Every structure is written in C-alpha cells, then in structure tokens.
C-alpha cells in the first residue's frame, strides 16, 4: 500500500495511502503559516496475482420484478 507523507521540520506529521488527503492536510498546515511539504510515495505497486476465471457456472438468477 502507498504511504504518502506530510513532513514538517524533518518530522513526519501525517502518512496516508490517498494522495489527495495528504495534499489537503499539507495545504491546511500551509494556510496556518507552517512550512509543511507533501511527499508522494513513488514506489511501484506490487504485482497483482491473476484471478481465476470461473467458467461453467450457471448465470445468476434475475431478481423478481416489483421488489
């Protein structure tokens, strides 16, 4: 999972997986006059395991009308 960070004076104040949340937190600190910096985590994501395709299963029944 990603770990983007907000740094202030060499300390990590906030770490999150969602880049926009980290940006907003840094912007809020900057609005208060603090020199916060948002640092993006650029490590490549791990490879995903292929999923098995389910073949030969009957289709799902359609729900009854009116419910």
CSV table of C-alpha atoms in Angstrom, one decimal:
chain,number,residue,atom,x,y,z
A,1,UNK,CA,0.0,0.0,0.0
A,2,UNK,CA,1.2,3.5,-0.7
A,3,UNK,CA,2.5,5.7,2.1
A,4,UNK,CA,2.5,9.4,1.1
A,5,UNK,CA,3.8,11.7,3.8
A,6,UNK,CA,3.4,15.3,5.1
A,7,UNK,CA,6.7,16.5,6.6
A,8,UNK,CA,7.4,19.5,8.8
A,9,UNK,CA,10.9,20.4,10.1
A,10,UNK,CA,12.1,16.9,9.2
A,11,UNK,CA,9.3,15.1,11.1
A,12,UNK,CA,6.5,13.1,9.6
A,13,UNK,CA,3.2,14.6,10.7
A,14,UNK,CA,0.9,12.6,8.6
A,15,UNK,CA,1.0,9.5,6.4
A,16,UNK,CA,-1.8,8.3,4.2
A,17,UNK,CA,-2.5,6.0,1.3
A,18,UNK,CA,-4.6,8.6,-0.6
A,19,UNK,CA,-2.6,11.3,-2.2
A,20,UNK,CA,-5.4,13.9,-2.3
A,21,UNK,CA,-5.9,13.6,1.5
A,22,UNK,CA,-2.2,14.2,2.1
A,23,UNK,CA,-2.2,17.2,-0.2
A,24,UNK,CA,-5.2,18.7,1.6
A,25,UNK,CA,-3.6,18.1,5.0
A,26,UNK,CA,-0.4,19.9,3.9
A,27,UNK,CA,-2.5,22.7,2.4
A,28,UNK,CA,-4.3,23.2,5.7
A,29,UNK,CA,-1.0,23.5,7.5
A,30,UNK,CA,0.4,25.9,4.9
A,31,UNK,CA,-2.7,28.1,5.4
A,32,UNK,CA,-1.8,28.3,9.0
A,33,UNK,CA,1.7,29.6,8.1
A,34,UNK,CA,3.6,26.4,8.7
A,35,UNK,CA,6.1,25.1,6.1
A,36,UNK,CA,4.6,21.7,5.5
A,37,UNK,CA,5.6,19.6,2.5
A,38,UNK,CA,3.6,16.8,0.9
A,39,UNK,CA,5.8,14.0,-0.4
A,40,UNK,CA,4.5,11.4,-2.8
A,41,UNK,CA,5.4,7.8,-2.5
A,42,UNK,CA,6.7,6.7,-5.9
A,43,UNK,CA,7.5,3.1,-5.1
A,44,UNK,CA,6.0,0.8,-7.8
A,45,UNK,CA,2.9,-1.2,-6.6
A,46,UNK,CA,3.5,-4.9,-6.1
A,47,UNK,CA,2.4,-7.2,-8.9
A,48,UNK,CA,-1.2,-8.5,-8.6
A,49,UNK,CA,-1.9,-12.2,-8.6
A,50,UNK,CA,-4.0,-13.3,-11.6
A,51,UNK,CA,-7.6,-14.2,-10.7
A,52,UNK,CA,-9.1,-17.5,-11.7
A,53,UNK,CA,-11.8,-17.2,-14.3
A,54,UNK,CA,-15.0,-19.0,-13.2
A,55,UNK,CA,-16.2,-21.0,-16.1
A,56,UNK,CA,-19.1,-23.3,-16.3
A,57,UNK,CA,-21.2,-21.8,-13.6
A,58,UNK,CA,-24.8,-21.1,-14.2
A,59,UNK,CA,-25.8,-17.4,-14.5
A,60,UNK,CA,-27.2,-15.6,-11.5
A,61,UNK,CA,-31.0,-15.7,-11.3
A,62,UNK,CA,-32.7,-12.4,-12.0
A,63,UNK,CA,-34.5,-10.8,-9.1
A,64,UNK,CA,-38.3,-10.9,-9.2
A,65,UNK,CA,-39.9,-7.8,-10.6
A,66,UNK,CA,-41.6,-5.4,-8.2
A,67,UNK,CA,-39.2,-5.7,-5.2
